[in-house]
mmCIF file of N, CA and C in Angstrom:
data_model
loop_
_atom_site.group_PDB
_atom_site.id
_atom_site.type_symbol
_atom_site.label_atom_id
_atom_site.label_comp_id
_atom_site.label_asym_id
_atom_site.label_seq_id
_atom_site.Cartn_x
_atom_site.Cartn_y
_atom_site.Cartn_z
ATOM 1 N N UNK X 1 29.281 -20.607 21.400
ATOM 2 C CA UNK X 1 29.329 -20.182 20.034
ATOM 3 C C UNK X 1 28.056 -20.652 19.344
ATOM 4 N N UNK X 2 27.465 -19.772 18.573
ATOM 5 C CA UNK X 2 26.308 -20.152 17.767
ATOM 6 C C UNK X 2 26.787 -20.642 16.416
ATOM 7 N N UNK X 3 26.190 -21.704 15.936
ATOM 8 C CA UNK X 3 26.491 -22.197 14.601
ATOM 9 C C UNK X 3 25.328 -21.800 13.714
ATOM 10 N N UNK X 4 25.624 -21.016 12.688
ATOM 11 C CA UNK X 4 24.588 -20.504 11.801
ATOM 12 C C UNK X 4 24.609 -21.251 10.477
ATOM 13 N N UNK X 5 23.429 -21.582 10.011
ATOM 14 C CA UNK X 5 23.308 -22.186 8.687
ATOM 15 C C UNK X 5 23.272 -21.068 7.642
ATOM 16 N N UNK X 6 23.353 -21.437 6.392
ATOM 17 C CA UNK X 6 23.217 -20.448 5.323
ATOM 18 C C UNK X 6 21.887 -19.728 5.403
ATOM 19 N N UNK X 7 20.816 -20.460 5.721
ATOM 20 C CA UNK X 7 19.493 -19.834 5.857
ATOM 21 C C UNK X 7 19.463 -18.843 7.014
ATOM 22 N N UNK X 8 20.135 -19.177 8.131
ATOM 23 C CA UNK X 8 20.209 -18.252 9.271
ATOM 24 C C UNK X 8 20.838 -16.931 8.848
ATOM 25 N N UNK X 9 21.942 -17.020 8.128
ATOM 26 C CA UNK X 9 22.652 -15.808 7.702
ATOM 27 C C UNK X 9 21.801 -15.016 6.717
ATOM 28 N N UNK X 10 21.202 -15.699 5.740
ATOM 29 C CA UNK X 10 20.364 -15.001 4.752
ATOM 30 C C UNK X 10 19.181 -14.301 5.396
ATOM 31 N N UNK X 11 18.589 -14.898 6.433
ATOM 32 C CA UNK X 11 17.434 -14.262 7.076
ATOM 33 C C UNK X 11 17.855 -13.122 8.004
ATOM 34 N N UNK X 12 19.078 -13.147 8.501
ATOM 35 C CA UNK X 12 19.545 -12.100 9.415
ATOM 36 C C UNK X 12 20.023 -10.859 8.679
ATOM 37 N N UNK X 13 20.622 -11.046 7.513
ATOM 38 C CA UNK X 13 21.201 -9.927 6.767
ATOM 39 C C UNK X 13 20.774 -10.030 5.307
ATOM 40 N N UNK X 14 19.946 -9.094 4.851
ATOM 41 C CA UNK X 14 19.588 -9.110 3.425
ATOM 42 C C UNK X 14 20.846 -8.937 2.565
ATOM 43 N N UNK X 15 20.906 -9.613 1.432
ATOM 44 C CA UNK X 15 22.093 -9.567 0.587
ATOM 45 C C UNK X 15 22.427 -8.140 0.171
ATOM 46 N N UNK X 16 21.423 -7.314 -0.050
ATOM 47 C CA UNK X 16 21.695 -5.923 -0.448
ATOM 48 C C UNK X 16 22.443 -5.173 0.656
ATOM 49 N N UNK X 17 22.093 -5.425 1.914
ATOM 50 C CA UNK X 17 22.780 -4.777 3.040
ATOM 51 C C UNK X 17 24.199 -5.319 3.186
ATOM 52 N N UNK X 18 24.376 -6.620 2.979
ATOM 53 C CA UNK X 18 25.711 -7.215 3.076
ATOM 54 C C UNK X 18 26.628 -6.663 1.991
ATOM 55 N N UNK X 19 26.125 -6.556 0.766
ATOM 56 C CA UNK X 19 26.929 -6.018 -0.338
ATOM 57 C C UNK X 19 27.307 -4.575 -0.060
ATOM 58 N N UNK X 20 26.359 -3.784 0.439
ATOM 59 C CA UNK X 20 26.632 -2.372 0.752
ATOM 60 C C UNK X 20 27.694 -2.262 1.852
ATOM 61 N N UNK X 21 27.592 -3.087 2.890
ATOM 62 C CA UNK X 21 28.556 -3.046 3.998
ATOM 63 C C UNK X 21 29.960 -3.425 3.530
ATOM 64 N N UNK X 22 30.057 -4.460 2.704
ATOM 65 C CA UNK X 22 31.367 -4.883 2.199
ATOM 66 C C UNK X 22 31.953 -3.811 1.281
ATOM 67 N N UNK X 23 31.123 -3.232 0.413
ATOM 68 C CA UNK X 23 31.600 -2.165 -0.479
ATOM 69 C C UNK X 23 32.098 -0.972 0.329
ATOM 70 N N UNK X 24 31.357 -0.609 1.382
ATOM 71 C CA UNK X 24 31.758 0.512 2.234
ATOM 72 C C UNK X 24 33.078 0.208 2.943
ATOM 73 N N UNK X 25 33.225 -1.011 3.448
ATOM 74 C CA UNK X 25 34.464 -1.382 4.142
ATOM 75 C C UNK X 25 35.658 -1.319 3.190
ATOM 76 N N UNK X 26 35.504 -1.859 1.978
ATOM 77 C CA UNK X 26 36.607 -1.803 1.016
ATOM 78 C C UNK X 26 36.910 -0.372 0.596
ATOM 79 N N UNK X 27 35.886 0.467 0.475
ATOM 80 C CA UNK X 27 36.115 1.876 0.139
ATOM 81 C C UNK X 27 36.914 2.562 1.243
ATOM 82 N N UNK X 28 36.593 2.262 2.499
ATOM 83 C CA UNK X 28 37.339 2.860 3.609
ATOM 84 C C UNK X 28 38.790 2.380 3.621
ATOM 85 N N UNK X 29 39.015 1.116 3.291
ATOM 86 C CA UNK X 29 40.391 0.612 3.194
ATOM 87 C C UNK X 29 41.131 1.363 2.085
ATOM 88 N N UNK X 30 40.499 1.487 0.916
ATOM 89 C CA UNK X 30 41.132 2.155 -0.228
ATOM 90 C C UNK X 30 41.424 3.623 0.055
ATOM 91 N N UNK X 31 40.573 4.268 0.860
ATOM 92 C CA UNK X 31 40.731 5.691 1.170
ATOM 93 C C UNK X 31 41.567 5.944 2.420
ATOM 94 N N UNK X 32 42.150 4.887 2.987
ATOM 95 C CA UNK X 32 42.992 5.048 4.169
ATOM 96 C C UNK X 32 42.219 5.353 5.438
ATOM 97 N N UNK X 33 40.926 4.997 5.466
ATOM 98 C CA UNK X 33 40.094 5.267 6.633
ATOM 99 C C UNK X 33 39.844 3.998 7.455
ATOM 100 N N UNK X 34 40.674 2.993 7.243
ATOM 101 C CA UNK X 34 40.536 1.729 7.976
ATOM 102 C C UNK X 34 41.906 1.279 8.465
ATOM 103 N N UNK X 35 41.890 0.641 9.606
ATOM 104 C CA UNK X 35 43.107 0.047 10.143
ATOM 105 C C UNK X 35 42.887 -1.463 10.166
ATOM 106 N N UNK X 36 43.647 -2.171 9.359
ATOM 107 C CA UNK X 36 43.502 -3.619 9.228
ATOM 108 C C UNK X 36 44.898 -4.241 9.348
ATOM 109 N N UNK X 37 45.346 -4.508 10.590
ATOM 110 C CA UNK X 37 46.692 -5.073 10.758
ATOM 111 C C UNK X 37 46.761 -6.506 10.233
ATOM 112 N N UNK X 38 47.986 -6.973 10.027
ATOM 113 C CA UNK X 38 48.172 -8.363 9.630
ATOM 114 C C UNK X 38 47.581 -9.283 10.690
ATOM 115 N N UNK X 39 47.072 -10.416 10.251
ATOM 116 C CA UNK X 39 46.483 -11.348 11.211
ATOM 117 C C UNK X 39 47.549 -11.870 12.161
ATOM 118 N N UNK X 40 47.093 -12.195 13.355
ATOM 119 C CA UNK X 40 47.958 -12.773 14.377
ATOM 120 C C UNK X 40 47.699 -14.273 14.373
ATOM 121 N N UNK X 41 48.754 -15.069 14.319
ATOM 122 C CA UNK X 41 48.622 -16.517 14.274
ATOM 123 C C UNK X 41 49.201 -17.125 15.543
ATOM 124 N N UNK X 42 48.426 -17.982 16.179
ATOM 125 C CA UNK X 42 48.905 -18.744 17.334
ATOM 126 C C UNK X 42 48.858 -20.222 16.970
ATOM 127 N N UNK X 43 50.024 -20.852 16.928
ATOM 128 C CA UNK X 43 50.083 -22.278 16.636
ATOM 129 C C UNK X 43 50.011 -23.094 17.912
ATOM 130 N N UNK X 44 49.293 -24.190 17.853
ATOM 131 C CA UNK X 44 49.189 -25.114 18.978
ATOM 132 C C UNK X 44 49.817 -26.433 18.543
ATOM 133 N N UNK X 45 51.109 -26.589 18.842
ATOM 134 C CA UNK X 45 51.877 -27.731 18.332
ATOM 135 C C UNK X 45 51.273 -29.074 18.737
ATOM 136 N N UNK X 46 50.758 -29.174 19.961
ATOM 137 C CA UNK X 46 50.245 -30.476 20.408
ATOM 138 C C UNK X 46 49.023 -30.934 19.622
ATOM 139 N N UNK X 47 48.337 -30.011 18.948
ATOM 140 C CA UNK X 47 47.160 -30.368 18.141
ATOM 141 C C UNK X 47 47.420 -30.182 16.649
ATOM 142 N N UNK X 48 48.629 -29.727 16.284
ATOM 143 C CA UNK X 48 48.944 -29.381 14.897
ATOM 144 C C UNK X 48 47.870 -28.437 14.350
ATOM 145 N N UNK X 49 47.548 -27.417 15.137
ATOM 146 C CA UNK X 49 46.467 -26.510 14.765
ATOM 147 C C UNK X 49 46.922 -25.059 14.902
ATOM 148 N N UNK X 50 46.103 -24.173 14.369
ATOM 149 C CA UNK X 50 46.375 -22.738 14.440
ATOM 150 C C UNK X 50 45.082 -21.979 14.711
ATOM 151 N N UNK X 51 45.220 -20.858 15.408
ATOM 152 C CA UNK X 51 44.117 -19.916 15.571
ATOM 153 C C UNK X 51 44.603 -18.577 15.041
ATOM 154 N N UNK X 52 43.772 -17.948 14.221
ATOM 155 C CA UNK X 52 44.112 -16.679 13.588
ATOM 156 C C UNK X 52 43.172 -15.592 14.098
ATOM 157 N N UNK X 53 43.736 -14.449 14.481
ATOM 158 C CA UNK X 53 42.973 -13.294 14.957
ATOM 159 C C UNK X 53 43.120 -12.186 13.925
ATOM 160 N N UNK X 54 41.994 -11.675 13.423
ATOM 161 C CA UNK X 54 42.015 -10.677 12.359
ATOM 162 C C UNK X 54 41.146 -9.482 12.749
ATOM 163 N N UNK X 55 41.745 -8.477 13.402
ATOM 164 C CA UNK X 55 40.979 -7.297 13.819
ATOM 165 C C UNK X 55 40.891 -6.257 12.696
ATOM 166 N N UNK X 56 39.902 -5.372 12.802
ATOM 167 C CA UNK X 56 39.771 -4.251 11.865
ATOM 168 C C UNK X 56 39.054 -3.101 12.557
ATOM 169 N N UNK X 57 39.450 -1.898 12.194
ATOM 170 C CA UNK X 57 38.832 -0.675 12.707
ATOM 171 C C UNK X 57 38.489 0.199 11.516
ATOM 172 N N UNK X 58 37.210 0.563 11.383
ATOM 173 C CA UNK X 58 36.755 1.447 10.310
ATOM 174 C C UNK X 58 36.444 2.809 10.905
ATOM 175 N N UNK X 59 36.942 3.864 10.277
ATOM 176 C CA UNK X 59 36.745 5.225 10.791
ATOM 177 C C UNK X 59 35.327 5.724 10.568
ATOM 178 N N UNK X 60 34.608 5.147 9.628
ATOM 179 C CA UNK X 60 33.276 5.634 9.297
ATOM 180 C C UNK X 60 33.368 6.704 8.226
ATOM 181 N N UNK X 61 32.231 7.251 7.890
ATOM 182 C CA UNK X 61 32.206 8.267 6.848
ATOM 183 C C UNK X 61 30.840 8.897 6.765
ATOM 184 N N UNK X 62 30.547 9.495 5.622
ATOM 185 C CA UNK X 62 29.289 10.215 5.438
ATOM 186 C C UNK X 62 28.077 9.301 5.616
ATOM 187 N N UNK X 63 28.200 8.058 5.176
ATOM 188 C CA UNK X 63 27.052 7.144 5.233
ATOM 189 C C UNK X 63 27.249 5.975 6.191
ATOM 190 N N UNK X 64 28.306 5.991 6.993
ATOM 191 C CA UNK X 64 28.535 4.861 7.894
ATOM 192 C C UNK X 64 29.147 5.322 9.205
ATOM 193 N N UNK X 65 28.858 4.565 10.246
ATOM 194 C CA UNK X 65 29.382 4.836 11.582
ATOM 195 C C UNK X 65 30.758 4.189 11.738
ATOM 196 N N UNK X 66 31.563 4.688 12.673
ATOM 197 C CA UNK X 66 32.802 3.980 13.000
ATOM 198 C C UNK X 66 32.461 2.563 13.494
ATOM 199 N N UNK X 67 33.329 1.625 13.221
ATOM 200 C CA UNK X 67 33.065 0.246 13.639
ATOM 201 C C UNK X 67 34.381 -0.459 13.934
ATOM 202 N N UNK X 68 34.299 -1.404 14.846
ATOM 203 C CA UNK X 68 35.447 -2.251 15.157
ATOM 204 C C UNK X 68 34.946 -3.688 15.212
ATOM 205 N N UNK X 69 35.749 -4.601 14.742
ATOM 206 C CA UNK X 69 35.346 -5.995 14.770
ATOM 207 C C UNK X 69 36.559 -6.895 14.678
ATOM 208 N N UNK X 70 36.336 -8.179 14.896
ATOM 209 C CA UNK X 70 37.431 -9.131 14.801
ATOM 210 C C UNK X 70 36.881 -10.480 14.367
ATOM 211 N N UNK X 71 37.595 -11.096 13.450
ATOM 212 C CA UNK X 71 37.284 -12.451 13.018
ATOM 213 C C UNK X 71 38.325 -13.363 13.656
ATOM 214 N N UNK X 72 37.865 -14.466 14.236
ATOM 215 C CA UNK X 72 38.760 -15.458 14.831
ATOM 216 C C UNK X 72 38.467 -16.791 14.147
ATOM 217 N N UNK X 73 39.502 -17.405 13.609
ATOM 218 C CA UNK X 73 39.345 -18.694 12.940
ATOM 219 C C UNK X 73 40.323 -19.680 13.568
ATOM 220 N N UNK X 74 39.806 -20.825 14.009
ATOM 221 C CA UNK X 74 40.647 -21.904 14.535
ATOM 222 C C UNK X 74 40.587 -23.068 13.560
ATOM 223 N N UNK X 75 41.746 -23.586 13.194
ATOM 224 C CA UNK X 75 41.839 -24.675 12.226
ATOM 225 C C UNK X 75 42.499 -25.875 12.906
ATOM 226 N N UNK X 76 41.758 -26.976 12.944
ATOM 227 C CA UNK X 76 42.232 -28.232 13.527
ATOM 228 C C UNK X 76 42.141 -29.304 12.440
ATOM 229 N N UNK X 77 43.149 -29.435 11.572
ATOM 230 C CA UNK X 77 43.034 -30.307 10.407
ATOM 231 C C UNK X 77 42.776 -31.777 10.731
ATOM 232 N N UNK X 78 43.271 -32.276 11.858
ATOM 233 C CA UNK X 78 43.096 -33.696 12.180
ATOM 234 C C UNK X 78 41.697 -34.007 12.712
ATOM 235 N N UNK X 79 40.930 -32.993 13.070
ATOM 236 C CA UNK X 79 39.570 -33.233 13.547
ATOM 237 C C UNK X 79 38.639 -33.704 12.434
ATOM 238 N N UNK X 80 38.980 -33.435 11.190
ATOM 239 C CA UNK X 80 38.119 -33.838 10.077
ATOM 240 C C UNK X 80 37.897 -35.347 10.073
ATOM 241 N N UNK X 81 38.927 -36.111 10.371
ATOM 242 C CA UNK X 81 38.805 -37.571 10.397
ATOM 243 C C UNK X 81 38.011 -38.046 11.604
ATOM 244 N N UNK X 82 38.005 -37.265 12.681
ATOM 245 C CA UNK X 82 37.329 -37.677 13.916
ATOM 246 C C UNK X 82 35.848 -37.342 13.903
ATOM 247 N N UNK X 83 35.496 -36.116 13.547
ATOM 248 C CA UNK X 83 34.073 -35.739 13.589
ATOM 249 C C UNK X 83 33.701 -34.698 12.542
ATOM 250 N N UNK X 84 34.480 -34.612 11.486
ATOM 251 C CA UNK X 84 34.202 -33.808 10.302
ATOM 252 C C UNK X 84 34.255 -32.301 10.517
ATOM 253 N N UNK X 85 34.368 -31.815 11.733
ATOM 254 C CA UNK X 85 34.474 -30.372 11.962
ATOM 255 C C UNK X 85 35.949 -30.048 12.158
ATOM 256 N N UNK X 86 36.550 -29.353 11.213
ATOM 257 C CA UNK X 86 37.984 -29.069 11.287
ATOM 258 C C UNK X 86 38.288 -27.586 11.435
ATOM 259 N N UNK X 87 37.253 -26.749 11.335
ATOM 260 C CA UNK X 87 37.478 -25.315 11.440
ATOM 261 C C UNK X 87 36.320 -24.674 12.192
ATOM 262 N N UNK X 88 36.649 -23.714 13.047
ATOM 263 C CA UNK X 88 35.624 -22.935 13.747
ATOM 264 C C UNK X 88 35.936 -21.464 13.518
ATOM 265 N N UNK X 89 34.905 -20.676 13.246
ATOM 266 C CA UNK X 89 35.102 -19.240 13.013
ATOM 267 C C UNK X 89 34.145 -18.452 13.884
ATOM 268 N N UNK X 90 34.592 -17.293 14.303
ATOM 269 C CA UNK X 90 33.754 -16.397 15.098
ATOM 270 C C UNK X 90 34.019 -14.984 14.612
ATOM 271 N N UNK X 91 32.964 -14.224 14.484
ATOM 272 C CA UNK X 91 33.103 -12.812 14.142
ATOM 273 C C UNK X 91 32.550 -12.006 15.302
ATOM 274 N N UNK X 92 33.382 -11.195 15.893
ATOM 275 C CA UNK X 92 32.985 -10.303 16.993
ATOM 276 C C UNK X 92 32.735 -8.941 16.380
ATOM 277 N N UNK X 93 31.524 -8.455 16.525
ATOM 278 C CA UNK X 93 31.207 -7.144 15.971
ATOM 279 C C UNK X 93 30.423 -7.316 14.691
ATOM 280 N N UNK X 94 30.231 -6.315 13.913
ATOM 281 C CA UNK X 94 30.844 -5.020 14.156
ATOM 282 C C UNK X 94 30.202 -4.292 15.327
ATOM 283 N N UNK X 95 31.006 -3.608 16.065
ATOM 284 C CA UNK X 95 30.524 -2.744 17.138
ATOM 285 C C UNK X 95 30.287 -1.395 16.480
ATOM 286 N N UNK X 96 29.032 -1.056 16.261
ATOM 287 C CA UNK X 96 28.739 0.043 15.355
ATOM 288 C C UNK X 96 28.867 1.436 15.942
ATOM 289 N N UNK X 97 29.142 1.566 17.202
ATOM 290 C CA UNK X 97 29.411 2.900 17.740
ATOM 291 C C UNK X 97 30.423 2.752 18.862
ATOM 292 N N UNK X 98 31.628 3.178 18.619
ATOM 293 C CA UNK X 98 32.740 2.910 19.527
ATOM 294 C C UNK X 98 32.615 3.604 20.871
ATOM 295 N N UNK X 99 31.865 4.677 20.957
ATOM 296 C CA UNK X 99 31.819 5.455 22.189
ATOM 297 C C UNK X 99 30.801 4.954 23.197
ATOM 298 N N UNK X 100 29.989 3.983 22.847
ATOM 299 C CA UNK X 100 28.944 3.533 23.761
ATOM 300 C C UNK X 100 29.446 2.565 24.817
ATOM 301 N N UNK X 101 30.607 1.982 24.648
ATOM 302 C CA UNK X 101 31.181 1.111 25.662
ATOM 303 C C UNK X 101 30.476 -0.220 25.787
ATOM 304 N N UNK X 102 30.882 -1.028 26.777
ATOM 305 C CA UNK X 102 30.392 -2.394 26.896
ATOM 306 C C UNK X 102 28.901 -2.519 27.168
ATOM 307 N N UNK X 103 28.294 -1.510 27.761
ATOM 308 C CA UNK X 103 26.876 -1.622 28.089
ATOM 309 C C UNK X 103 25.977 -1.067 26.991
ATOM 310 N N UNK X 104 26.515 -0.270 26.101
ATOM 311 C CA UNK X 104 25.708 0.357 25.059
ATOM 312 C C UNK X 104 25.463 -0.573 23.889
ATOM 313 N N UNK X 105 24.496 -0.227 23.064
ATOM 314 C CA UNK X 105 24.186 -1.012 21.877
ATOM 315 C C UNK X 105 25.416 -1.055 20.979
ATOM 316 N N UNK X 106 25.881 -2.242 20.669
ATOM 317 C CA UNK X 106 27.017 -2.377 19.784
ATOM 318 C C UNK X 106 28.361 -2.100 20.434
ATOM 319 N N UNK X 107 28.389 -1.899 21.750
ATOM 320 C CA UNK X 107 29.649 -1.623 22.432
ATOM 321 C C UNK X 107 30.551 -2.839 22.446
ATOM 322 N N UNK X 108 31.724 -2.695 22.980
ATOM 323 C CA UNK X 108 32.716 -3.751 22.906
ATOM 324 C C UNK X 108 32.314 -5.021 23.637
ATOM 325 N N UNK X 109 31.351 -4.963 24.546
ATOM 326 C CA UNK X 109 30.918 -6.165 25.242
ATOM 327 C C UNK X 109 29.780 -6.882 24.546
ATOM 328 N N UNK X 110 29.325 -6.356 23.418
ATOM 329 C CA UNK X 110 28.188 -6.907 22.684
ATOM 330 C C UNK X 110 28.658 -8.067 21.813
ATOM 331 N N UNK X 111 27.958 -9.192 21.830
ATOM 332 C CA UNK X 111 28.427 -10.366 21.096
ATOM 333 C C UNK X 111 27.625 -10.688 19.857
ATOM 334 N N UNK X 112 26.617 -9.938 19.497
ATOM 335 C CA UNK X 112 25.813 -10.295 18.316
ATOM 336 C C UNK X 112 26.315 -9.659 17.072
#
């Protein structure tokens, strides 16, 4: 897993592009062109922790391609006292063209 600083994120995605992408995603949700199921929660009793899986599928539109992605967040509340890191998050995707497959740019096997 890569850990990105705020500067890493700002240099990778201009704020104008991020705002446009979020606005487009919310518009697709509002127009019924997105599938966003309830998050899946897996509790790990021995660690008093949880991992949440949050997938989404966007149909695309006039100005955007179909996309699929998933956010995974693991919360380990007792780790804060041990080494200050109590949560880990990962975003898979967006895979910007669903038909290209694992070997294509943005396919399901792409991790960036």
